[in-house]
Coordinates of C-alpha atoms in Angstrom, one line a residue:
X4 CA 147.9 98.2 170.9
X5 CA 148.3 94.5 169.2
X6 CA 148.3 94.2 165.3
X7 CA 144.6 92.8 165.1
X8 CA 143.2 95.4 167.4
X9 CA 144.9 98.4 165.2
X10 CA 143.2 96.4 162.5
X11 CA 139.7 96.9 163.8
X12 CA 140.5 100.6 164.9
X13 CA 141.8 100.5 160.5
X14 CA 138.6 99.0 159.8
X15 CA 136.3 100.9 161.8
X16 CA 137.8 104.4 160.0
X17 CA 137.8 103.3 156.4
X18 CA 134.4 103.6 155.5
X19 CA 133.9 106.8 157.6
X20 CA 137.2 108.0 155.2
X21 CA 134.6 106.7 152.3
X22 CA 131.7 107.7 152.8
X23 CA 132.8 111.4 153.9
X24 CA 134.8 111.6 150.7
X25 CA 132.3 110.9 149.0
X26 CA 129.9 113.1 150.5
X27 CA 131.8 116.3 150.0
X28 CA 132.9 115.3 146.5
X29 CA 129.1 115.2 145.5
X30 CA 128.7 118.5 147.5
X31 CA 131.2 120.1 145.5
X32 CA 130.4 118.8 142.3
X33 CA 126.6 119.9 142.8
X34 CA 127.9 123.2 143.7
X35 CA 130.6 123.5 140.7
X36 CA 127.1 122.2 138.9
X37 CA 124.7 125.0 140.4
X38 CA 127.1 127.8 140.2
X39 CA 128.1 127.6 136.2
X40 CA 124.6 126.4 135.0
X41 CA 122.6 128.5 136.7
X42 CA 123.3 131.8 134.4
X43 CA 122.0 129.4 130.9
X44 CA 118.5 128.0 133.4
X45 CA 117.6 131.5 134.9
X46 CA 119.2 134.2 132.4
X47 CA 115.2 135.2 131.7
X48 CA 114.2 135.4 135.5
X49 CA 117.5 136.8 136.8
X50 CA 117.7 139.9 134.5
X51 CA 113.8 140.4 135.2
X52 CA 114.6 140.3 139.3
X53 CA 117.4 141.9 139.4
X54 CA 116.1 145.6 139.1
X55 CA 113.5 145.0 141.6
X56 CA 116.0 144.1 144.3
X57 CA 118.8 146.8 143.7
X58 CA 116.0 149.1 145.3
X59 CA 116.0 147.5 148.2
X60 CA 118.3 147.8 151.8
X61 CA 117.8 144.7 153.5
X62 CA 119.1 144.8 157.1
X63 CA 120.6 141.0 158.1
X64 CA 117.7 140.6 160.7
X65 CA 115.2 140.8 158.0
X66 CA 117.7 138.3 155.6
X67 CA 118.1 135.8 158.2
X68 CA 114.2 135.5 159.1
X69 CA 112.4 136.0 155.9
X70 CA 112.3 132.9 152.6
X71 CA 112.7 135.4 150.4
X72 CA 115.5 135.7 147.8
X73 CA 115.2 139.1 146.2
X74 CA 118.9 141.1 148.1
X75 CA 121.6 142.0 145.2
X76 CA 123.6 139.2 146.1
X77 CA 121.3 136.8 145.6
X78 CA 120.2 137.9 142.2
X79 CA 123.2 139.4 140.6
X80 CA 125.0 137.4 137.6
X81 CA 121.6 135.3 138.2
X82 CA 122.4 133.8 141.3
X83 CA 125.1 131.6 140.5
X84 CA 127.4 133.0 143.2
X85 CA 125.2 133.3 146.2
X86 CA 123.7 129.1 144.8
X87 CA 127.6 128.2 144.3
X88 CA 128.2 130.1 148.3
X89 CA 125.3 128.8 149.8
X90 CA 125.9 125.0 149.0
X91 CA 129.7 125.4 150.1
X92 CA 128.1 127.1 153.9
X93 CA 125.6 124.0 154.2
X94 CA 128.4 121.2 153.9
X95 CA 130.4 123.7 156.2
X96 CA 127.4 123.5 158.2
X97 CA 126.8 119.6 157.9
X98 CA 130.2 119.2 159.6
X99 CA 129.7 121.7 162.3
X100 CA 127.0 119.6 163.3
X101 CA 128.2 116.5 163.6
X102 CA 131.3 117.9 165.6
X103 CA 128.6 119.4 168.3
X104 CA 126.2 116.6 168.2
X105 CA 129.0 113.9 168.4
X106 CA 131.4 116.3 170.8
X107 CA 129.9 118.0 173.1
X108 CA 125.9 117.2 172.8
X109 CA 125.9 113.3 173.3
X110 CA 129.1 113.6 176.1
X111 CA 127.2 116.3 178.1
X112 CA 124.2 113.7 178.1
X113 CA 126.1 110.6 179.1
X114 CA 127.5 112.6 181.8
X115 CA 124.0 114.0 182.9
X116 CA 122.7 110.5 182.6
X117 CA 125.6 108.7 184.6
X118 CA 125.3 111.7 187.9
X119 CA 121.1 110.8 187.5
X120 CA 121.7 107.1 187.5
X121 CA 119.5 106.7 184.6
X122 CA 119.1 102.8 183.1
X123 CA 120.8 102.1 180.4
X124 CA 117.3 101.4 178.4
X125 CA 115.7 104.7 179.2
X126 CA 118.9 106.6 178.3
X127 CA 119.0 105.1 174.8
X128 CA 115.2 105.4 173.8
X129 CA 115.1 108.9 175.0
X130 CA 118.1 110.7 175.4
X131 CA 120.7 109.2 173.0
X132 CA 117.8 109.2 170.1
X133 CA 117.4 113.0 171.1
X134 CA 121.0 113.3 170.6
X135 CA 121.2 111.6 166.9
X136 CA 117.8 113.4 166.1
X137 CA 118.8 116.9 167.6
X138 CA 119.7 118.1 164.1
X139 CA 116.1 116.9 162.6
X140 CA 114.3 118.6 165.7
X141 CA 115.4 122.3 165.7
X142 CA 115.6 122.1 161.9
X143 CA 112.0 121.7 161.7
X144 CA 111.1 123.8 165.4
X145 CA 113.1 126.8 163.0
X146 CA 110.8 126.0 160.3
X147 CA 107.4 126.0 162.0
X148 CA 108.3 129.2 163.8
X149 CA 110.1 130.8 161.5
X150 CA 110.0 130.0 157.7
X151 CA 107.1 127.4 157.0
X152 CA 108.4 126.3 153.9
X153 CA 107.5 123.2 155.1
X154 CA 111.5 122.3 154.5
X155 CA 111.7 121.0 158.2
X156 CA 109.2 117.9 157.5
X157 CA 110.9 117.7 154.2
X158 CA 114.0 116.6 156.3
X159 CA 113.0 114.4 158.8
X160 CA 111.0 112.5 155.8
X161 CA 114.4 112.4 154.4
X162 CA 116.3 111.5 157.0
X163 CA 113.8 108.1 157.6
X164 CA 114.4 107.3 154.1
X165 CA 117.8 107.6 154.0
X166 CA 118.7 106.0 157.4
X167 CA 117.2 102.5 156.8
X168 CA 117.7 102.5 152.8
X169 CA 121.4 103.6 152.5
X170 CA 122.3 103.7 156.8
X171 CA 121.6 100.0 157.4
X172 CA 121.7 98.8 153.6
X173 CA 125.1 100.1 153.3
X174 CA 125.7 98.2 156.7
X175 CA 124.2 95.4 156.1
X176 CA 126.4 95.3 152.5
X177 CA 129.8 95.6 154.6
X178 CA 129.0 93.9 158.2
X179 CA 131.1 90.8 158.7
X180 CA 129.4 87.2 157.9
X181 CA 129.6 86.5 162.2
X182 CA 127.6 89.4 162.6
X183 CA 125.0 89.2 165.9
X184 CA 121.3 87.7 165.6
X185 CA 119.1 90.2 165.9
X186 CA 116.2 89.8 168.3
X187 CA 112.8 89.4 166.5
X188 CA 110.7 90.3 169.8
X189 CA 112.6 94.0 169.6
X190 CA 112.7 93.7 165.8
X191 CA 108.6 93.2 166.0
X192 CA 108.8 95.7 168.7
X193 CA 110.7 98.7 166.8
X194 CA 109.1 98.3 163.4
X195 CA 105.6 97.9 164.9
X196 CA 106.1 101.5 166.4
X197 CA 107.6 102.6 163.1
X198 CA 104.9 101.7 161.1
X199 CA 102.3 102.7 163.6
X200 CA 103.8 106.0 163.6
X201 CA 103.9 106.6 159.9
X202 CA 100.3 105.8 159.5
X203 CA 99.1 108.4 162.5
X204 CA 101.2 111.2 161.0
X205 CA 99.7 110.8 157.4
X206 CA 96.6 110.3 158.4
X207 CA 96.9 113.6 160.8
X208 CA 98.3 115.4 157.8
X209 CA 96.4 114.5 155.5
X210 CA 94.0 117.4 155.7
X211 CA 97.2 119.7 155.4
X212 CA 96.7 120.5 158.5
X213 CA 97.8 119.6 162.2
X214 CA 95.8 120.4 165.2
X215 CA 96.8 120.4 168.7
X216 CA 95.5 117.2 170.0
X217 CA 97.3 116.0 167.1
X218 CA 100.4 116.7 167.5
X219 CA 99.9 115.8 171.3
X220 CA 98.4 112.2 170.3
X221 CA 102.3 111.7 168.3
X222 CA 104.3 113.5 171.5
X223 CA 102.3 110.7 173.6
X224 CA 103.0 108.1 171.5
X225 CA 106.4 108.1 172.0
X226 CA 105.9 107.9 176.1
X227 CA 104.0 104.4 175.2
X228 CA 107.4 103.6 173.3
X229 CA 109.9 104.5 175.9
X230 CA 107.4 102.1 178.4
X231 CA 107.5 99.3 176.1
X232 CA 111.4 99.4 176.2
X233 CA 111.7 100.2 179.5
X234 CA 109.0 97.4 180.5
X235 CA 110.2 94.9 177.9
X236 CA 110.3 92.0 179.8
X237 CA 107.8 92.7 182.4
X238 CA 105.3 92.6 179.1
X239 CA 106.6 89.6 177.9
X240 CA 106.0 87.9 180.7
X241 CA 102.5 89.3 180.9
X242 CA 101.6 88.2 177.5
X243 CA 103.6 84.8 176.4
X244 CA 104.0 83.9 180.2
X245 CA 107.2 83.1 182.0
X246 CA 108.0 80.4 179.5
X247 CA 108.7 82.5 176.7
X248 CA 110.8 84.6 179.4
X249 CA 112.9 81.5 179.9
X250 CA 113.2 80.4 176.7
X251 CA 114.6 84.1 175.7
X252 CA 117.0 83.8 178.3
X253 CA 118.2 80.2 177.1
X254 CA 118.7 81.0 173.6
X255 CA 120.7 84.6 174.4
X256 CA 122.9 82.0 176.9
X257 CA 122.9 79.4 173.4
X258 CA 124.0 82.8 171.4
X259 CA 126.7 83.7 173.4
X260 CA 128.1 80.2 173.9
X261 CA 128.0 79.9 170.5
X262 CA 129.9 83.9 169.8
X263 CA 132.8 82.8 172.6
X264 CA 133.3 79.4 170.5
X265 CA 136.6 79.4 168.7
X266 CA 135.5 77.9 165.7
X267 CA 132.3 80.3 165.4
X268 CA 134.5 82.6 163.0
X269 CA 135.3 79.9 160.7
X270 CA 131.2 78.9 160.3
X271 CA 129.0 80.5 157.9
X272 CA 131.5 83.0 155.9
X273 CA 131.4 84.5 152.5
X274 CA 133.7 84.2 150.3
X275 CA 134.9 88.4 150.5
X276 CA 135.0 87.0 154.6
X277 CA 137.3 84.3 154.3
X278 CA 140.5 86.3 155.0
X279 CA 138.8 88.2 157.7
X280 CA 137.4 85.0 159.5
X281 CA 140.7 83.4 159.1
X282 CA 142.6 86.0 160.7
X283 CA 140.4 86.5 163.7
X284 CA 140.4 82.8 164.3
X285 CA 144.0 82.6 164.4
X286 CA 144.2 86.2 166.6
X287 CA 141.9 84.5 168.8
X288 CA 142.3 85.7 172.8
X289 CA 140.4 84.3 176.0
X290 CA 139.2 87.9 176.1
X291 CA 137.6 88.3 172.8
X292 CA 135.8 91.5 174.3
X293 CA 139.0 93.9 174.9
X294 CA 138.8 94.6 171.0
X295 CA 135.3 96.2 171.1
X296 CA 136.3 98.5 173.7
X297 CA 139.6 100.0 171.8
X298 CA 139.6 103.3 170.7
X299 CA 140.5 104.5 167.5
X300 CA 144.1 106.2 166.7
X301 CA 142.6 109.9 166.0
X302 CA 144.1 111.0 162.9
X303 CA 143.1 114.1 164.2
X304 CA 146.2 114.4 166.4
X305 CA 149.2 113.2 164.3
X306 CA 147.9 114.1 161.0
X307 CA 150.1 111.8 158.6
X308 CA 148.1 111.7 155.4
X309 CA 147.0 115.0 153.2
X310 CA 143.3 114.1 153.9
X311 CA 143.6 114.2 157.2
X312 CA 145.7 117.8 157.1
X313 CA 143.1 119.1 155.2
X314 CA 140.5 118.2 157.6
X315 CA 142.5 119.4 160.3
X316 CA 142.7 122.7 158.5
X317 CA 138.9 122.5 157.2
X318 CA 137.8 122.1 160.9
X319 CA 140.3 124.6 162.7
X320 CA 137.8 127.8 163.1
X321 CA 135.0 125.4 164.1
X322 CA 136.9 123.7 166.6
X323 CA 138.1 126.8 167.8
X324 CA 134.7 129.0 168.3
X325 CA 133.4 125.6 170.2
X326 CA 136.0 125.6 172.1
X327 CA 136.1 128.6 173.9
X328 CA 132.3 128.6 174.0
X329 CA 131.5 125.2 175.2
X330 CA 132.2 124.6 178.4
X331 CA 133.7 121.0 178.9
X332 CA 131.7 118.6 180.4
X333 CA 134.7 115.9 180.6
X334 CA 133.5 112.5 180.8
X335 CA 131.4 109.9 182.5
X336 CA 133.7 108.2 184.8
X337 CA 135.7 112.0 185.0
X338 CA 132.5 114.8 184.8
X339 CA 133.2 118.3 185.5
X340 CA 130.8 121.0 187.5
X341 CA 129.7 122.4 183.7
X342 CA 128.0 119.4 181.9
X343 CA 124.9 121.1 182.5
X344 CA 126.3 124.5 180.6
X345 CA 127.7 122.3 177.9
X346 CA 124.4 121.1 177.7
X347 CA 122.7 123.9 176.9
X348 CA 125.5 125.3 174.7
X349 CA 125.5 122.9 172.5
X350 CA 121.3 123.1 172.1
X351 CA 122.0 126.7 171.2
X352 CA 124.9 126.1 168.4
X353 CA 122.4 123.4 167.1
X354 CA 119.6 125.3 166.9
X355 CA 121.9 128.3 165.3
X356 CA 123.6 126.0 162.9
X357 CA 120.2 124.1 162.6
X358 CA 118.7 127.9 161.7
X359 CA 121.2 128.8 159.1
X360 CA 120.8 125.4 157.2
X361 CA 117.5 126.1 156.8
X362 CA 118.0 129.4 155.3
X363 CA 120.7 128.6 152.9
X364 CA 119.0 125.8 152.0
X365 CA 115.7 127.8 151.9
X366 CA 117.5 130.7 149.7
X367 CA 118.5 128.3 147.0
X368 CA 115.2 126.7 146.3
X369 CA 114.2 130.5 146.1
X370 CA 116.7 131.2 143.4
X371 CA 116.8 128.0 141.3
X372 CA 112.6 128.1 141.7
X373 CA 113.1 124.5 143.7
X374 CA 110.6 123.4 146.3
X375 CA 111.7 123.5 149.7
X376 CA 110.3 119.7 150.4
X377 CA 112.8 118.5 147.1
X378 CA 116.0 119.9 149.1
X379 CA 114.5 118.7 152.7
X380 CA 114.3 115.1 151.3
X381 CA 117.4 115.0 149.5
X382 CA 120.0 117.2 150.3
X383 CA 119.5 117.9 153.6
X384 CA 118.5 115.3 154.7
X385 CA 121.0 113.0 153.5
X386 CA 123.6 115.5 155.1
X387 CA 122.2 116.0 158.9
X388 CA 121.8 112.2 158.7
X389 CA 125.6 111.3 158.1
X390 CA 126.6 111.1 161.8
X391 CA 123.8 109.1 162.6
X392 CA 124.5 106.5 160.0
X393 CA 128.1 106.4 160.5
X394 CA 127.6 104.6 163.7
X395 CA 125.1 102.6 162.4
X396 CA 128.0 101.7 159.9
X397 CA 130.5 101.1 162.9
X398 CA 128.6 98.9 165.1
X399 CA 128.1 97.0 161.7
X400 CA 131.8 96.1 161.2
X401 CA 132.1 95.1 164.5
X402 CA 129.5 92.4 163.7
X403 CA 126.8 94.3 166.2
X404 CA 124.2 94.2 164.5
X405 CA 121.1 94.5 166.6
X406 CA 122.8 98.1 167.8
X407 CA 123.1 99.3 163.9
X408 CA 119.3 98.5 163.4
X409 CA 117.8 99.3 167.3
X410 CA 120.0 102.1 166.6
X411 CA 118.4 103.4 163.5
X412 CA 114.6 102.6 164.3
X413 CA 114.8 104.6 167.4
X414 CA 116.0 107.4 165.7
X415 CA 113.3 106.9 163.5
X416 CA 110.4 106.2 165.8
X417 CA 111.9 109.9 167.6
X418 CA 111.9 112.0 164.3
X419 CA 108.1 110.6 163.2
X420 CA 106.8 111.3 166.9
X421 CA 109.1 114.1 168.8
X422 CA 110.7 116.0 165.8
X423 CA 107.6 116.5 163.7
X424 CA 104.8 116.6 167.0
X425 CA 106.6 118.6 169.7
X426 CA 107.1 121.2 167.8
X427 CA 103.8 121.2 165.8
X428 CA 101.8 121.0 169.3
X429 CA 104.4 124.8 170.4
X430 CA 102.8 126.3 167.5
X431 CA 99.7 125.7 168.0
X432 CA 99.4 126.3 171.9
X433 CA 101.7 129.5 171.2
X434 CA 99.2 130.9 168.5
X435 CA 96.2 129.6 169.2
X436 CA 95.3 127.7 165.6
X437 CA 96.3 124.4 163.7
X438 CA 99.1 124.3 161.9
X439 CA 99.0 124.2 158.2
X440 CA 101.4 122.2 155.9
X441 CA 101.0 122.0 152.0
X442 CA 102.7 118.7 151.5
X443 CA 101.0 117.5 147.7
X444 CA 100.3 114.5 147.0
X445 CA 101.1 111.9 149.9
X446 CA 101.0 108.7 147.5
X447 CA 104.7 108.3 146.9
X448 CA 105.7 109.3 150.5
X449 CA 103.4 106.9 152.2
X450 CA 104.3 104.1 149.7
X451 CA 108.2 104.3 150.6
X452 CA 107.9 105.0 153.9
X453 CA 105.9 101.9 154.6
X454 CA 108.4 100.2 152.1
X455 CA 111.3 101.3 154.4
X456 CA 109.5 99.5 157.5
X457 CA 108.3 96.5 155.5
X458 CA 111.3 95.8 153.6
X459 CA 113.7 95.8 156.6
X460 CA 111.5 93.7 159.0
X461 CA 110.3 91.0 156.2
X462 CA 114.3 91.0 154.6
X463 CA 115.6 90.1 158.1
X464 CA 113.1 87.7 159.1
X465 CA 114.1 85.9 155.6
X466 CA 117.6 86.1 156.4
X467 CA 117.7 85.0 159.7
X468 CA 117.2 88.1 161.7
X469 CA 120.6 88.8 160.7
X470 CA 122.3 91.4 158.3
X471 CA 122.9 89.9 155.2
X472 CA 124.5 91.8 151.7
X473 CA 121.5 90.6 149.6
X474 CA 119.6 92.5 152.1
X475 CA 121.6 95.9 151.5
X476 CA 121.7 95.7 148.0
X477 CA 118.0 96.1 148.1
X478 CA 117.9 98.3 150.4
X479 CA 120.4 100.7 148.6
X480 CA 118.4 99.9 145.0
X481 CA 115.5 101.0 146.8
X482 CA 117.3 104.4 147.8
X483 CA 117.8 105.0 144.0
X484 CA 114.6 104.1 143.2
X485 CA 113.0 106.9 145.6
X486 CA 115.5 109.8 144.4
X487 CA 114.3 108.9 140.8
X488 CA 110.6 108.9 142.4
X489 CA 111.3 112.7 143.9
X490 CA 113.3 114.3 141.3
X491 CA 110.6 113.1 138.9
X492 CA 107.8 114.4 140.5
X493 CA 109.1 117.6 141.2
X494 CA 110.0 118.6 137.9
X495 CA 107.7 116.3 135.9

């Protein structure tokens, strides 16, 4: 591997190192928090609990499917121990995820995909958003069937927030100054389906409650966005004419001309980009394009640095138990007979881990008297949304920018149609009656959500349909802004 392509590989791992740092350290220190504060908040409601539940034998079937908190465990010393053990299990869980998801899930479907002979465009607006969604999906198809906390749509609210405010703010802040124009036709596109889906799920739950047709209307929505992106240029033909095809075609040729010129790297930098430009210009090749396909060096194998051995060891009994359960799929250009079992598999650990997350996270909004919706839109969702927006962040410092933000709205446009209507229209085909969510006041939600979609597509059309740092660091205020918003109007 030359010295600028180990660079990249350094590059491309540094702010996954970051960000998953920083991650667990605020997981730690909110459960170091939890645990010792909790006996001073809940002294009063603890010692008043606690003699109702030492009458009672709870079997673990009846634990793991009820939102109750009222087991000795859970209300002994006042909760602190099962708060402090429950927070410690979800970021367990939050990294079991992402090794299935990223592992086994997406590999089994680009091998499924690659034996079908799927297009490249259908695979990404169905199959790969399913995969970067899964998480969000079964969390909430556990919720409707199970719990109705309304946690589930608590998440995926979350995880829309969260994936354009800090997922393509923070890569927008850190993308190199060369990064790609993004296309405004697919820009206009994504963001039209975005907003179109946020006002036909408010206005559908408004009522607090979801009917069939409903939640069919959202499931069939996202057919009509699959067709758009399938049909792109068969519509744009139909409605500017073939001039506007040709003229696409002429200014993608103008864009890569301009990509493949040496001296693009030295036009248009920043000032924390000058180093950066200068070396690529001088590391220059006739074959620019061998760097984007290098792999990283896995740390993972020849773990030098104490981080990485405690990862290794952090990870060992989860990489065992999916080992020797799921089967290997291998890969596209090497598949094996079993993608199909790894497939399904890896559904069933997500929808197990999916199910625990939901009850531990259920549990502790139990105990501290929190509402399920708070931890949904926070703390969840920031956590089942960190694989998604770490390769957001990666295409970013490879200066790909229209895959960091097609990448992100898709997975948007699935979790506001698929995640929160598939299983919405199951319940109410399986029991015969709408579904009911108490969701409060909708103000605030609808306000950022449209903020989210707004923000983006305005910010990048002023910038040049390009990502741009003054464009994260509003992006990433905004983030603030909205956990202020919902801490303050939970407890307020």
């Amino acid at each position: 591997v030359h010295s600028s392509q180990r660079a990249m590989a350094s590059q491309i791992r540094r702010p996954m190192r970051r960000l998953t740092k920083t991650f667990f350290g605020i997981a730690i220190f909110l459960a170091l928090k939890f645990g010792t504060g909790i006996a001073f908040a809940k002294s009063s409601a603890g010692d008043a609990t606690e003699g109702t539940a030492n009458g009672h034998g709870r079997s673990l079937l009846h634990w793991i499917t009820e939102d109750e908190c009222k087991t000795e465990f859970e209300v002994g010393n006042n909760g602190g121990p099962a708060v402090f053990l429950y927070i410690m299990a979800i970021c367990y869980n939050f990294l079991a995820l992402a090794i299935v998801v990223d592992e086994y899930f997406v590999r089994s479907i680009e091998v499924i995909l690659k034996k079908l002979k799927i297009s490249e465009d259908v695979a990404g607006a169905i199959f790969m958003a399913a995969g970067t969604s899964a998480a969000e999906l079964f969390s909430n198809m556990v919720d409707t069937f199970v719990y109705q906390s309304n946690i589930g749509f608590g998440v995926i609210y979350g995880t829309v927030i969260f994936n354009v405010f800090v997922g393509i703010g923070y890569a927008s802040y850190i993308c190199p100054s060369d990064v790609k124009k993004c296309n405004w036709k697919v820009m206009c596109r994504d963001t039209s389906w975005y907003v179109f889906s946020i006002i036909m799920v408010v206005s559908f739950i408004w009522d607090k409650k979801v009917e069939w047709y409903e939640s069919f209307i959202l499931v069939l929505m996202y057919v009509g966005y699959v067709f758009t992106v399938v049909y792109q240029s068969s519509l744009e033909v139909m409605l500017c004419g073939a001039d506007g095809s040709i003229a696409q075609q002429k200014e993608n040729v103008m864009e890569l001309e301009e990509k493949n010129s040496p001296s693009s790297s030295r036009r248009n930098v920043d000032v924390g980009d000058l180093e950066l430009s200068e070396k690529k210009s001088e590391t220059a090749s006739p074959e620019p394009a061998s760097v984007d396909i290098v792999e990283p060096e896995s740390n993972l194998d020849n773990p030098s640095s104490l981080c990485s051995k405690f990862y290794c060891i952090l990870t060992a009994p989860i990489n065992f138990l999916v080992y020797w359960t799921i089967p290997d799929s291998g890969t596209p250009e090497e598949p094996t007979n079993k993608y199909m079992w790894a497939f399904l598999v890896s559904c069933i650990w997500i929808a197990g881990l999916s199910w625990l997350m939901v009850k531990f996270a259920t549990s502790i909004g139990c105990i501290l008297n929190v509402g399920a919706i708070l931890l949904g839109t926070t703390f969840l969702a920031i956590g089942t949304s960190i694989p998604d927006s770490m390769s957001t962040i990666i295409a970013a410092r490879k200066g790909q920018g229209p895959i960091a933000v097609s990448n992100t709205l898709g997975s948007n446009i699935f979790d506001m149609q698929i995640a929160i209507g598939f299983p919405w229209l199951i319940y109410s085909w399986a029991n015969g009656k709408a579904y009911s969510i108490d969701h409060g006041d909708m103000t605030g939600p609808v306000v950022f959500l449209l903020l989210s979609a707004f923000v983006l597509h305005f910010g990048l059309s002023l910038f040049g349909w390009k990502l741009r740092k003054r464009l994260g660091f509003i992006l990433l205020s905004l983030y603030v802004v909205f956990l202020i918003f919902v801490f303050c109007e939970e407890f307020a």
